[in-house]
């Protein structure tokens, strides 16, 4: 369904489970960044009423996820770690086209967001199916469904608002790039690491 070229090795879940404090802190920050990204998209494209409505809903939902993860951190007596750079996302950002028309940049920003949501969805699936902690397994299964909805929302808007670009062709380029990129990740206790 997601079209990802390379799936995460299930053993990554063991790395994550060995340091739940770290993975949960990283996850919380990922949710905050996803909310910020949705706000950025609506800020620069406010002429599209349906997009503004959808991005507002996503931003609110992502901050609700942030709160849920933060609550788990507190309940388990963990320390919420400081925000750190996400190299995976930074590499995807560099791939995003920033030249060309305003519409081209808009469409690529939507595809960038869809790519992150697709990989996050896939990672949440791996966690839900492979960690021994039943509470977190259910939590990540529920979040996997939410991320899949966000992924399809971003792709839907990219196709709806593209003026000249072949979105399917560009999405394939994103999938190919990410398939190469993700080979460098999957060894750290971070959502994308």
Short mmCIF file of N, CA and C in Angstrom, two decimals:
data_model
loop_
_atom_site.label_atom_id
_atom_site.label_comp_id
_atom_site.label_asym_id
_atom_site.label_seq_id
_atom_site.Cartn_x
_atom_site.Cartn_y
_atom_site.Cartn_z
N UNK A 1 0.82 -1.21 0.00
CA UNK A 1 0.00 0.00 0.00
C UNK A 1 0.85 1.26 0.00
N UNK A 2 1.89 1.29 0.80
CA UNK A 2 2.71 2.50 0.92
C UNK A 2 3.69 2.65 -0.25
N UNK A 3 4.03 1.56 -0.90
CA UNK A 3 4.96 1.62 -2.03
C UNK A 3 6.42 1.78 -1.65
N UNK A 4 6.75 1.63 -0.37
CA UNK A 4 8.14 1.79 0.06
C UNK A 4 9.00 0.71 -0.58
N UNK A 5 10.20 1.09 -0.99
CA UNK A 5 11.11 0.18 -1.68
C UNK A 5 11.82 -0.79 -0.75
N UNK A 6 12.02 -0.39 0.49
CA UNK A 6 12.74 -1.23 1.44
C UNK A 6 12.01 -1.17 2.78
N UNK A 7 11.63 -2.33 3.28
CA UNK A 7 10.95 -2.38 4.56
C UNK A 7 11.96 -2.46 5.69
N UNK A 8 11.55 -2.00 6.84
CA UNK A 8 12.40 -2.00 8.02
C UNK A 8 12.60 -3.42 8.53
N UNK A 9 13.84 -3.74 8.84
CA UNK A 9 14.16 -5.03 9.45
C UNK A 9 13.47 -5.08 10.81
N UNK A 10 12.68 -6.11 11.09
CA UNK A 10 11.97 -6.19 12.38
C UNK A 10 12.89 -6.11 13.59
N UNK A 11 14.17 -6.43 13.42
CA UNK A 11 15.11 -6.35 14.54
C UNK A 11 15.30 -4.91 15.02
N UNK A 12 14.95 -3.93 14.18
CA UNK A 12 15.01 -2.53 14.62
C UNK A 12 14.13 -2.32 15.86
N UNK A 13 13.01 -3.04 15.92
CA UNK A 13 12.11 -2.91 17.08
C UNK A 13 12.82 -3.31 18.37
N UNK A 14 13.73 -4.29 18.30
CA UNK A 14 14.50 -4.69 19.49
C UNK A 14 15.42 -3.56 19.93
N UNK A 15 16.03 -2.87 18.96
CA UNK A 15 16.88 -1.72 19.28
C UNK A 15 16.06 -0.65 19.98
N UNK A 16 14.88 -0.40 19.44
CA UNK A 16 13.99 0.61 20.03
C UNK A 16 13.55 0.20 21.42
N UNK A 17 13.16 -1.05 21.57
CA UNK A 17 12.64 -1.51 22.86
C UNK A 17 13.72 -1.53 23.94
N UNK A 18 14.96 -1.67 23.54
CA UNK A 18 16.06 -1.66 24.51
C UNK A 18 16.29 -0.27 25.11
N UNK A 19 15.75 0.76 24.47
CA UNK A 19 15.89 2.11 25.02
C UNK A 19 14.59 2.88 24.76
N UNK A 20 13.54 2.50 25.48
CA UNK A 20 12.23 3.12 25.30
C UNK A 20 12.25 4.62 25.60
N UNK A 21 13.03 5.01 26.59
CA UNK A 21 13.09 6.43 26.93
C UNK A 21 13.54 7.25 25.72
N UNK A 22 14.54 6.76 25.02
CA UNK A 22 15.06 7.47 23.84
C UNK A 22 14.07 7.45 22.68
N UNK A 23 13.51 6.30 22.38
CA UNK A 23 12.59 6.20 21.24
C UNK A 23 11.33 7.04 21.49
N UNK A 24 10.86 7.06 22.73
CA UNK A 24 9.66 7.84 23.03
C UNK A 24 9.94 9.35 22.95
N UNK A 25 11.10 9.78 23.43
CA UNK A 25 11.44 11.21 23.29
C UNK A 25 11.54 11.59 21.82
N UNK A 26 12.24 10.76 21.05
CA UNK A 26 12.37 11.04 19.62
C UNK A 26 11.00 11.06 18.95
N UNK A 27 10.17 10.10 19.30
CA UNK A 27 8.83 10.03 18.72
C UNK A 27 8.02 11.29 19.04
N UNK A 28 8.07 11.74 20.27
CA UNK A 28 7.33 12.95 20.64
C UNK A 28 7.76 14.13 19.76
N UNK A 29 9.07 14.29 19.58
CA UNK A 29 9.55 15.39 18.75
C UNK A 29 9.13 15.23 17.29
N UNK A 30 9.06 14.00 16.81
CA UNK A 30 8.58 13.77 15.44
C UNK A 30 7.14 14.26 15.29
N UNK A 31 6.32 14.01 16.30
CA UNK A 31 4.93 14.47 16.26
C UNK A 31 4.85 16.00 16.25
N UNK A 32 5.68 16.63 17.06
CA UNK A 32 5.70 18.10 17.09
C UNK A 32 6.11 18.65 15.72
N UNK A 33 7.12 18.06 15.12
CA UNK A 33 7.59 18.52 13.80
C UNK A 33 6.53 18.29 12.73
N UNK A 34 5.79 17.18 12.83
CA UNK A 34 4.72 16.92 11.87
C UNK A 34 3.62 17.97 11.98
N UNK A 35 3.31 18.38 13.21
CA UNK A 35 2.32 19.44 13.40
C UNK A 35 2.82 20.75 12.79
N UNK A 36 4.07 21.06 13.02
CA UNK A 36 4.67 22.28 12.47
C UNK A 36 4.64 22.26 10.95
N UNK A 37 4.92 21.11 10.36
CA UNK A 37 4.91 20.99 8.90
C UNK A 37 3.51 21.24 8.34
N UNK A 38 2.48 20.68 8.98
CA UNK A 38 1.11 20.91 8.52
C UNK A 38 0.75 22.40 8.61
N UNK A 39 1.18 23.05 9.68
CA UNK A 39 0.92 24.48 9.83
C UNK A 39 1.65 25.27 8.74
N UNK A 40 2.87 24.88 8.44
CA UNK A 40 3.63 25.56 7.38
C UNK A 40 2.92 25.43 6.04
N UNK A 41 2.45 24.23 5.74
CA UNK A 41 1.75 24.01 4.46
C UNK A 41 0.51 24.89 4.37
N UNK A 42 -0.29 24.96 5.43
CA UNK A 42 -1.50 25.79 5.36
C UNK A 42 -1.17 27.27 5.34
N UNK A 43 -0.09 27.67 6.00
CA UNK A 43 0.30 29.08 6.03
C UNK A 43 0.63 29.59 4.63
N UNK A 44 1.34 28.79 3.86
CA UNK A 44 1.78 29.22 2.53
C UNK A 44 0.77 28.93 1.43
N UNK A 45 -0.33 28.25 1.77
CA UNK A 45 -1.31 27.88 0.74
C UNK A 45 -2.73 28.10 1.24
N UNK A 46 -2.92 29.23 1.89
CA UNK A 46 -4.20 29.51 2.55
C UNK A 46 -5.35 29.75 1.59
N UNK A 47 -5.05 29.88 0.31
CA UNK A 47 -6.12 30.08 -0.68
C UNK A 47 -6.94 28.81 -0.92
N UNK A 48 -6.44 27.66 -0.48
CA UNK A 48 -7.14 26.38 -0.66
C UNK A 48 -7.87 26.01 0.63
N UNK A 49 -9.15 26.36 0.68
CA UNK A 49 -9.92 26.19 1.91
C UNK A 49 -9.93 24.76 2.41
N UNK A 50 -10.10 23.80 1.50
CA UNK A 50 -10.14 22.40 1.94
C UNK A 50 -8.78 21.94 2.49
N UNK A 51 -7.71 22.44 1.92
CA UNK A 51 -6.36 22.13 2.40
C UNK A 51 -6.15 22.71 3.80
N UNK A 52 -6.58 23.95 4.00
CA UNK A 52 -6.43 24.60 5.30
C UNK A 52 -7.17 23.79 6.37
N UNK A 53 -8.38 23.37 6.05
CA UNK A 53 -9.16 22.57 7.00
C UNK A 53 -8.45 21.26 7.33
N UNK A 54 -7.98 20.56 6.30
CA UNK A 54 -7.31 19.27 6.51
C UNK A 54 -6.00 19.43 7.27
N UNK A 55 -5.21 20.46 6.93
CA UNK A 55 -3.92 20.66 7.61
C UNK A 55 -4.13 21.08 9.06
N UNK A 56 -5.19 21.83 9.32
CA UNK A 56 -5.51 22.19 10.70
C UNK A 56 -5.83 20.94 11.51
N UNK A 57 -6.63 20.06 10.91
CA UNK A 57 -6.98 18.81 11.60
C UNK A 57 -5.74 17.95 11.85
N UNK A 58 -4.86 17.88 10.85
CA UNK A 58 -3.63 17.09 11.02
C UNK A 58 -2.75 17.70 12.10
N UNK A 59 -2.59 19.02 12.08
CA UNK A 59 -1.75 19.68 13.09
C UNK A 59 -2.27 19.41 14.50
N UNK A 60 -3.58 19.51 14.67
CA UNK A 60 -4.18 19.24 15.98
C UNK A 60 -3.96 17.78 16.37
N UNK A 61 -4.19 16.87 15.44
CA UNK A 61 -4.02 15.45 15.73
C UNK A 61 -2.57 15.13 16.07
N UNK A 62 -1.62 15.73 15.35
CA UNK A 62 -0.20 15.49 15.63
C UNK A 62 0.16 16.00 17.03
N UNK A 63 -0.38 17.13 17.42
CA UNK A 63 -0.10 17.63 18.78
C UNK A 63 -0.79 16.77 19.84
N UNK A 64 -1.94 16.19 19.50
CA UNK A 64 -2.56 15.23 20.42
C UNK A 64 -1.66 14.01 20.57
N UNK A 65 -1.06 13.57 19.46
CA UNK A 65 -0.11 12.45 19.54
C UNK A 65 1.10 12.82 20.38
N UNK A 66 1.58 14.05 20.20
CA UNK A 66 2.70 14.53 21.01
C UNK A 66 2.34 14.40 22.50
N UNK A 67 1.16 14.87 22.85
CA UNK A 67 0.73 14.80 24.26
C UNK A 67 0.62 13.36 24.73
N UNK A 68 0.10 12.48 23.90
CA UNK A 68 -0.03 11.07 24.27
C UNK A 68 1.35 10.46 24.55
N UNK A 69 2.30 10.73 23.67
CA UNK A 69 3.65 10.19 23.86
C UNK A 69 4.28 10.80 25.11
N UNK A 70 4.12 12.11 25.28
CA UNK A 70 4.67 12.78 26.45
C UNK A 70 4.06 12.21 27.73
N UNK A 71 2.76 11.92 27.70
CA UNK A 71 2.11 11.32 28.87
C UNK A 71 2.70 9.95 29.19
N UNK A 72 2.98 9.16 28.17
CA UNK A 72 3.60 7.84 28.38
C UNK A 72 4.98 8.01 29.02
N UNK A 73 5.74 8.98 28.52
CA UNK A 73 7.07 9.26 29.09
C UNK A 73 6.95 9.57 30.58
N UNK A 74 6.00 10.43 30.93
CA UNK A 74 5.82 10.80 32.35
C UNK A 74 5.35 9.61 33.17
N UNK A 75 4.36 8.85 32.65
CA UNK A 75 3.81 7.72 33.38
C UNK A 75 4.87 6.66 33.70
N UNK A 76 5.83 6.52 32.81
CA UNK A 76 6.85 5.50 33.00
C UNK A 76 8.07 6.03 33.77
N UNK A 77 8.00 7.28 34.18
CA UNK A 77 9.09 7.85 34.97
C UNK A 77 10.33 8.16 34.14
N UNK A 78 10.15 8.29 32.83
CA UNK A 78 11.27 8.62 31.95
C UNK A 78 11.48 10.12 31.93
N UNK A 79 12.62 10.54 31.42
CA UNK A 79 12.91 11.96 31.20
C UNK A 79 12.68 12.26 29.73
N UNK A 80 11.94 13.33 29.47
CA UNK A 80 11.70 13.77 28.09
C UNK A 80 12.97 14.44 27.59
N UNK A 81 13.61 13.80 26.63
CA UNK A 81 14.88 14.31 26.10
C UNK A 81 14.72 15.54 25.24
N UNK A 82 15.82 16.21 25.04
CA UNK A 82 15.82 17.41 24.20
C UNK A 82 15.63 17.04 22.74
N UNK A 83 15.12 18.00 21.99
CA UNK A 83 14.92 17.81 20.56
C UNK A 83 16.27 17.62 19.89
N UNK A 84 16.31 16.72 18.94
CA UNK A 84 17.54 16.50 18.20
C UNK A 84 17.24 16.51 16.70
N UNK A 85 18.27 16.71 15.92
CA UNK A 85 18.10 16.74 14.47
C UNK A 85 17.72 15.35 13.98
N UNK A 86 16.90 15.32 12.96
CA UNK A 86 16.50 14.07 12.32
C UNK A 86 17.18 14.03 10.96
N UNK A 87 18.30 13.32 10.88
CA UNK A 87 19.09 13.28 9.66
C UNK A 87 18.29 12.74 8.47
N UNK A 88 17.48 11.73 8.72
CA UNK A 88 16.65 11.17 7.66
C UNK A 88 15.75 12.24 7.04
N UNK A 89 15.04 12.97 7.89
CA UNK A 89 14.14 14.02 7.40
C UNK A 89 14.95 15.14 6.72
N UNK A 90 16.09 15.47 7.27
CA UNK A 90 16.93 16.51 6.64
C UNK A 90 17.39 16.09 5.24
N UNK A 91 17.69 14.81 5.06
CA UNK A 91 18.08 14.33 3.73
C UNK A 91 16.88 14.38 2.77
N UNK A 92 15.70 14.04 3.25
CA UNK A 92 14.50 14.16 2.42
C UNK A 92 14.25 15.63 2.05
N UNK A 93 14.46 16.52 3.01
CA UNK A 93 14.26 17.95 2.76
C UNK A 93 15.16 18.43 1.63
N UNK A 94 16.39 17.95 1.62
CA UNK A 94 17.33 18.34 0.55
C UNK A 94 16.86 17.86 -0.82
N UNK A 95 16.14 16.74 -0.86
CA UNK A 95 15.65 16.19 -2.11
C UNK A 95 14.46 17.00 -2.64
N UNK A 96 13.78 17.68 -1.76
CA UNK A 96 12.61 18.44 -2.15
C UNK A 96 12.99 19.56 -3.11
N UNK A 97 12.23 19.70 -4.17
CA UNK A 97 12.49 20.76 -5.14
C UNK A 97 12.01 22.09 -4.58
N UNK A 98 12.91 23.03 -4.63
CA UNK A 98 12.57 24.36 -4.13
C UNK A 98 12.65 25.40 -5.26
N UNK A 99 13.03 24.93 -6.44
CA UNK A 99 13.09 25.84 -7.60
C UNK A 99 11.81 25.64 -8.42
N UNK A 100 11.74 26.29 -9.52
CA UNK A 100 10.55 26.17 -10.35
C UNK A 100 9.44 27.08 -9.85
N UNK A 101 8.23 26.73 -10.19
CA UNK A 101 7.09 27.57 -9.83
C UNK A 101 6.70 27.39 -8.37
N UNK A 102 5.89 28.30 -7.89
CA UNK A 102 5.34 28.21 -6.53
C UNK A 102 4.56 26.91 -6.39
N UNK A 103 3.82 26.55 -7.44
CA UNK A 103 3.05 25.32 -7.39
C UNK A 103 3.96 24.09 -7.31
N UNK A 104 5.06 24.10 -8.05
CA UNK A 104 6.00 22.97 -7.98
C UNK A 104 6.52 22.78 -6.56
N UNK A 105 6.88 23.87 -5.91
CA UNK A 105 7.39 23.79 -4.53
C UNK A 105 6.29 23.29 -3.58
N UNK A 106 5.08 23.75 -3.78
CA UNK A 106 3.93 23.34 -2.98
C UNK A 106 3.71 21.83 -3.11
N UNK A 107 3.71 21.33 -4.33
CA UNK A 107 3.48 19.91 -4.56
C UNK A 107 4.59 19.08 -3.94
N UNK A 108 5.83 19.51 -4.09
CA UNK A 108 6.93 18.75 -3.50
C UNK A 108 6.88 18.78 -1.97
N UNK A 109 6.40 19.87 -1.38
CA UNK A 109 6.26 19.92 0.08
C UNK A 109 5.22 18.89 0.54
N UNK A 110 4.16 18.75 -0.23
CA UNK A 110 3.15 17.74 0.10
C UNK A 110 3.71 16.33 -0.05
N UNK A 111 4.53 16.10 -1.07
CA UNK A 111 5.13 14.77 -1.27
C UNK A 111 6.17 14.48 -0.19
N UNK A 112 6.91 15.49 0.21
CA UNK A 112 7.85 15.37 1.33
C UNK A 112 7.10 14.91 2.59
N UNK A 113 5.99 15.55 2.87
CA UNK A 113 5.19 15.19 4.04
C UNK A 113 4.64 13.77 3.91
N UNK A 114 4.16 13.42 2.71
CA UNK A 114 3.63 12.08 2.48
C UNK A 114 4.70 11.02 2.70
N UNK A 115 5.93 11.31 2.27
CA UNK A 115 7.02 10.35 2.42
C UNK A 115 7.33 10.10 3.89
N UNK A 116 7.39 11.16 4.67
CA UNK A 116 7.67 11.01 6.11
C UNK A 116 6.55 10.22 6.78
N UNK A 117 5.32 10.53 6.43
CA UNK A 117 4.19 9.82 7.04
C UNK A 117 4.20 8.34 6.63
N UNK A 118 4.56 8.05 5.38
CA UNK A 118 4.61 6.66 4.93
C UNK A 118 5.64 5.87 5.72
N UNK A 119 6.84 6.44 5.88
CA UNK A 119 7.88 5.72 6.62
C UNK A 119 7.51 5.61 8.10
N UNK A 120 6.94 6.66 8.67
CA UNK A 120 6.52 6.59 10.08
C UNK A 120 5.46 5.52 10.26
N UNK A 121 4.51 5.46 9.35
CA UNK A 121 3.47 4.43 9.39
C UNK A 121 4.11 3.04 9.38
N UNK A 122 5.06 2.84 8.49
CA UNK A 122 5.73 1.55 8.38
C UNK A 122 6.52 1.22 9.65
N UNK A 123 7.19 2.21 10.22
CA UNK A 123 7.95 1.97 11.46
C UNK A 123 7.00 1.67 12.62
N UNK A 124 5.87 2.34 12.69
CA UNK A 124 4.90 2.06 13.74
C UNK A 124 4.35 0.64 13.61
N UNK A 125 4.17 0.18 12.37
CA UNK A 125 3.73 -1.20 12.15
C UNK A 125 4.77 -2.17 12.71
N UNK A 126 6.05 -1.92 12.40
CA UNK A 126 7.12 -2.78 12.89
C UNK A 126 7.12 -2.82 14.41
N UNK A 127 6.97 -1.66 15.03
CA UNK A 127 6.92 -1.62 16.50
C UNK A 127 5.72 -2.39 17.02
N UNK A 128 4.56 -2.16 16.43
CA UNK A 128 3.33 -2.79 16.93
C UNK A 128 3.39 -4.31 16.82
N UNK A 129 4.10 -4.82 15.84
CA UNK A 129 4.15 -6.26 15.62
C UNK A 129 5.33 -6.96 16.31
N UNK A 130 6.30 -6.18 16.81
CA UNK A 130 7.53 -6.82 17.28
C UNK A 130 7.96 -6.49 18.70
N UNK A 131 7.35 -5.50 19.33
CA UNK A 131 7.78 -5.24 20.71
C UNK A 131 6.95 -6.07 21.67
N UNK A 132 7.54 -6.39 22.80
CA UNK A 132 6.90 -7.26 23.78
C UNK A 132 5.94 -6.49 24.71
N UNK A 133 6.10 -5.19 24.77
CA UNK A 133 5.28 -4.34 25.63
C UNK A 133 3.89 -4.21 25.00
N UNK A 134 2.89 -4.88 25.58
CA UNK A 134 1.55 -4.92 24.99
C UNK A 134 0.90 -3.54 24.88
N UNK A 135 1.09 -2.71 25.90
CA UNK A 135 0.52 -1.36 25.89
C UNK A 135 1.07 -0.55 24.72
N UNK A 136 2.39 -0.59 24.55
CA UNK A 136 3.00 0.17 23.45
C UNK A 136 2.69 -0.46 22.10
N UNK A 137 2.58 -1.77 22.03
CA UNK A 137 2.24 -2.43 20.76
C UNK A 137 0.87 -1.93 20.27
N UNK A 138 -0.11 -1.85 21.18
CA UNK A 138 -1.44 -1.35 20.80
C UNK A 138 -1.37 0.13 20.43
N UNK A 139 -0.63 0.90 21.22
CA UNK A 139 -0.47 2.33 20.96
C UNK A 139 0.09 2.56 19.55
N UNK A 140 1.12 1.82 19.19
CA UNK A 140 1.72 2.01 17.87
C UNK A 140 0.84 1.49 16.75
N UNK A 141 0.03 0.49 17.02
CA UNK A 141 -0.91 0.03 15.99
C UNK A 141 -1.93 1.13 15.70
N UNK A 142 -2.45 1.76 16.74
CA UNK A 142 -3.42 2.85 16.55
C UNK A 142 -2.78 4.01 15.80
N UNK A 143 -1.55 4.35 16.15
CA UNK A 143 -0.88 5.45 15.46
C UNK A 143 -0.56 5.11 14.02
N UNK A 144 -0.28 3.86 13.73
CA UNK A 144 -0.01 3.43 12.36
C UNK A 144 -1.20 3.78 11.45
N UNK A 145 -2.39 3.55 11.93
CA UNK A 145 -3.60 3.84 11.15
C UNK A 145 -3.71 5.34 10.90
N UNK A 146 -3.44 6.14 11.92
CA UNK A 146 -3.49 7.59 11.78
C UNK A 146 -2.48 8.09 10.76
N UNK A 147 -1.25 7.57 10.83
CA UNK A 147 -0.20 8.00 9.90
C UNK A 147 -0.57 7.62 8.47
N UNK A 148 -1.19 6.47 8.28
CA UNK A 148 -1.62 6.06 6.94
C UNK A 148 -2.64 7.05 6.38
N UNK A 149 -3.54 7.52 7.24
CA UNK A 149 -4.52 8.52 6.80
C UNK A 149 -3.85 9.83 6.41
N UNK A 150 -2.84 10.24 7.17
CA UNK A 150 -2.13 11.47 6.84
C UNK A 150 -1.40 11.32 5.51
N UNK A 151 -0.75 10.19 5.33
CA UNK A 151 -0.03 9.90 4.08
C UNK A 151 -0.96 10.06 2.87
N UNK A 152 -2.14 9.43 2.94
CA UNK A 152 -3.06 9.50 1.81
C UNK A 152 -3.61 10.92 1.63
N UNK A 153 -3.78 11.65 2.71
CA UNK A 153 -4.26 13.04 2.61
C UNK A 153 -3.25 13.91 1.86
N UNK A 154 -1.98 13.80 2.22
CA UNK A 154 -0.96 14.60 1.52
C UNK A 154 -0.88 14.24 0.04
N UNK A 155 -0.94 12.96 -0.27
CA UNK A 155 -0.89 12.55 -1.69
C UNK A 155 -2.12 13.04 -2.45
N UNK A 156 -3.28 12.96 -1.82
CA UNK A 156 -4.52 13.41 -2.46
C UNK A 156 -4.43 14.90 -2.82
N UNK A 157 -3.93 15.71 -1.89
CA UNK A 157 -3.82 17.14 -2.18
C UNK A 157 -2.74 17.42 -3.23
N UNK A 158 -1.68 16.66 -3.24
CA UNK A 158 -0.65 16.85 -4.28
C UNK A 158 -1.26 16.62 -5.66
N UNK A 159 -2.06 15.58 -5.79
CA UNK A 159 -2.69 15.28 -7.08
C UNK A 159 -3.76 16.32 -7.43
N UNK A 160 -4.49 16.76 -6.43
CA UNK A 160 -5.57 17.73 -6.69
C UNK A 160 -5.03 19.08 -7.13
N UNK A 161 -3.96 19.54 -6.51
CA UNK A 161 -3.50 20.91 -6.75
C UNK A 161 -2.30 21.04 -7.68
N UNK A 162 -1.85 19.94 -8.24
CA UNK A 162 -0.75 20.04 -9.20
C UNK A 162 -1.26 20.67 -10.49
N UNK A 163 -0.57 21.69 -10.94
CA UNK A 163 -1.00 22.38 -12.15
C UNK A 163 -0.39 21.78 -13.41
N UNK A 164 0.90 21.42 -13.35
CA UNK A 164 1.56 20.94 -14.56
C UNK A 164 2.34 19.65 -14.35
N UNK A 165 2.59 19.29 -13.14
CA UNK A 165 3.49 18.18 -12.88
C UNK A 165 2.76 16.85 -12.86
N UNK A 166 3.48 15.83 -13.26
CA UNK A 166 2.97 14.48 -13.17
C UNK A 166 3.30 13.99 -11.76
N UNK A 167 2.32 14.03 -10.89
CA UNK A 167 2.53 13.71 -9.48
C UNK A 167 2.93 12.26 -9.30
N UNK A 168 2.32 11.35 -10.07
CA UNK A 168 2.68 9.93 -9.95
C UNK A 168 4.14 9.71 -10.30
N UNK A 169 4.61 10.39 -11.33
CA UNK A 169 6.03 10.26 -11.72
C UNK A 169 6.94 10.81 -10.63
N UNK A 170 6.59 11.98 -10.11
CA UNK A 170 7.42 12.57 -9.05
C UNK A 170 7.36 11.73 -7.78
N UNK A 171 6.21 11.15 -7.46
CA UNK A 171 6.11 10.30 -6.28
C UNK A 171 7.02 9.08 -6.43
N UNK A 172 7.09 8.53 -7.64
CA UNK A 172 7.99 7.40 -7.88
C UNK A 172 9.44 7.82 -7.63
N UNK A 173 9.80 9.04 -8.03
CA UNK A 173 11.15 9.55 -7.76
C UNK A 173 11.40 9.64 -6.26
N UNK A 174 10.39 10.10 -5.52
CA UNK A 174 10.51 10.17 -4.06
C UNK A 174 10.71 8.77 -3.47
N UNK A 175 9.93 7.81 -3.94
CA UNK A 175 10.05 6.44 -3.43
C UNK A 175 11.42 5.85 -3.75
N UNK A 176 11.91 6.10 -4.95
CA UNK A 176 13.24 5.60 -5.33
C UNK A 176 14.33 6.23 -4.47
N UNK A 177 14.25 7.54 -4.28
CA UNK A 177 15.24 8.24 -3.45
C UNK A 177 15.20 7.72 -2.02
N UNK A 178 14.01 7.62 -1.48
CA UNK A 178 13.88 7.17 -0.09
C UNK A 178 14.34 5.72 0.06
N UNK A 179 14.10 4.91 -0.96
CA UNK A 179 14.55 3.52 -0.92
C UNK A 179 16.06 3.40 -0.81
N UNK A 180 16.77 4.30 -1.45
CA UNK A 180 18.23 4.34 -1.33
C UNK A 180 18.64 4.92 0.02
N UNK A 181 17.97 6.00 0.41
CA UNK A 181 18.31 6.70 1.65
C UNK A 181 18.13 5.80 2.88
N UNK A 182 17.03 5.07 2.94
CA UNK A 182 16.69 4.32 4.15
C UNK A 182 17.69 3.18 4.41
N UNK A 183 18.46 2.82 3.42
CA UNK A 183 19.48 1.77 3.61
C UNK A 183 20.51 2.19 4.65
N UNK A 184 20.64 3.50 4.89
CA UNK A 184 21.60 4.02 5.86
C UNK A 184 21.03 4.11 7.27
N UNK A 185 19.79 3.68 7.45
CA UNK A 185 19.11 3.84 8.73
C UNK A 185 18.57 2.51 9.22
N UNK A 186 18.10 2.50 10.45
CA UNK A 186 17.51 1.30 11.02
C UNK A 186 18.37 0.65 12.09
N UNK A 187 19.35 1.42 12.59
CA UNK A 187 20.26 0.87 13.61
C UNK A 187 20.25 1.69 14.91
N UNK A 188 19.36 2.69 14.99
CA UNK A 188 19.32 3.53 16.18
C UNK A 188 17.94 3.55 16.78
N UNK A 189 17.87 3.92 18.06
CA UNK A 189 16.59 3.96 18.76
C UNK A 189 15.89 5.30 18.53
N UNK A 190 15.70 5.60 17.24
CA UNK A 190 14.92 6.77 16.85
C UNK A 190 13.91 6.30 15.80
N UNK A 191 12.83 7.05 15.65
CA UNK A 191 11.78 6.63 14.73
C UNK A 191 12.31 6.45 13.31
N UNK A 192 13.16 7.34 12.87
CA UNK A 192 13.69 7.22 11.50
C UNK A 192 15.13 6.75 11.45
N UNK A 193 15.75 6.52 12.61
CA UNK A 193 17.18 6.22 12.66
C UNK A 193 17.54 4.77 12.45
#
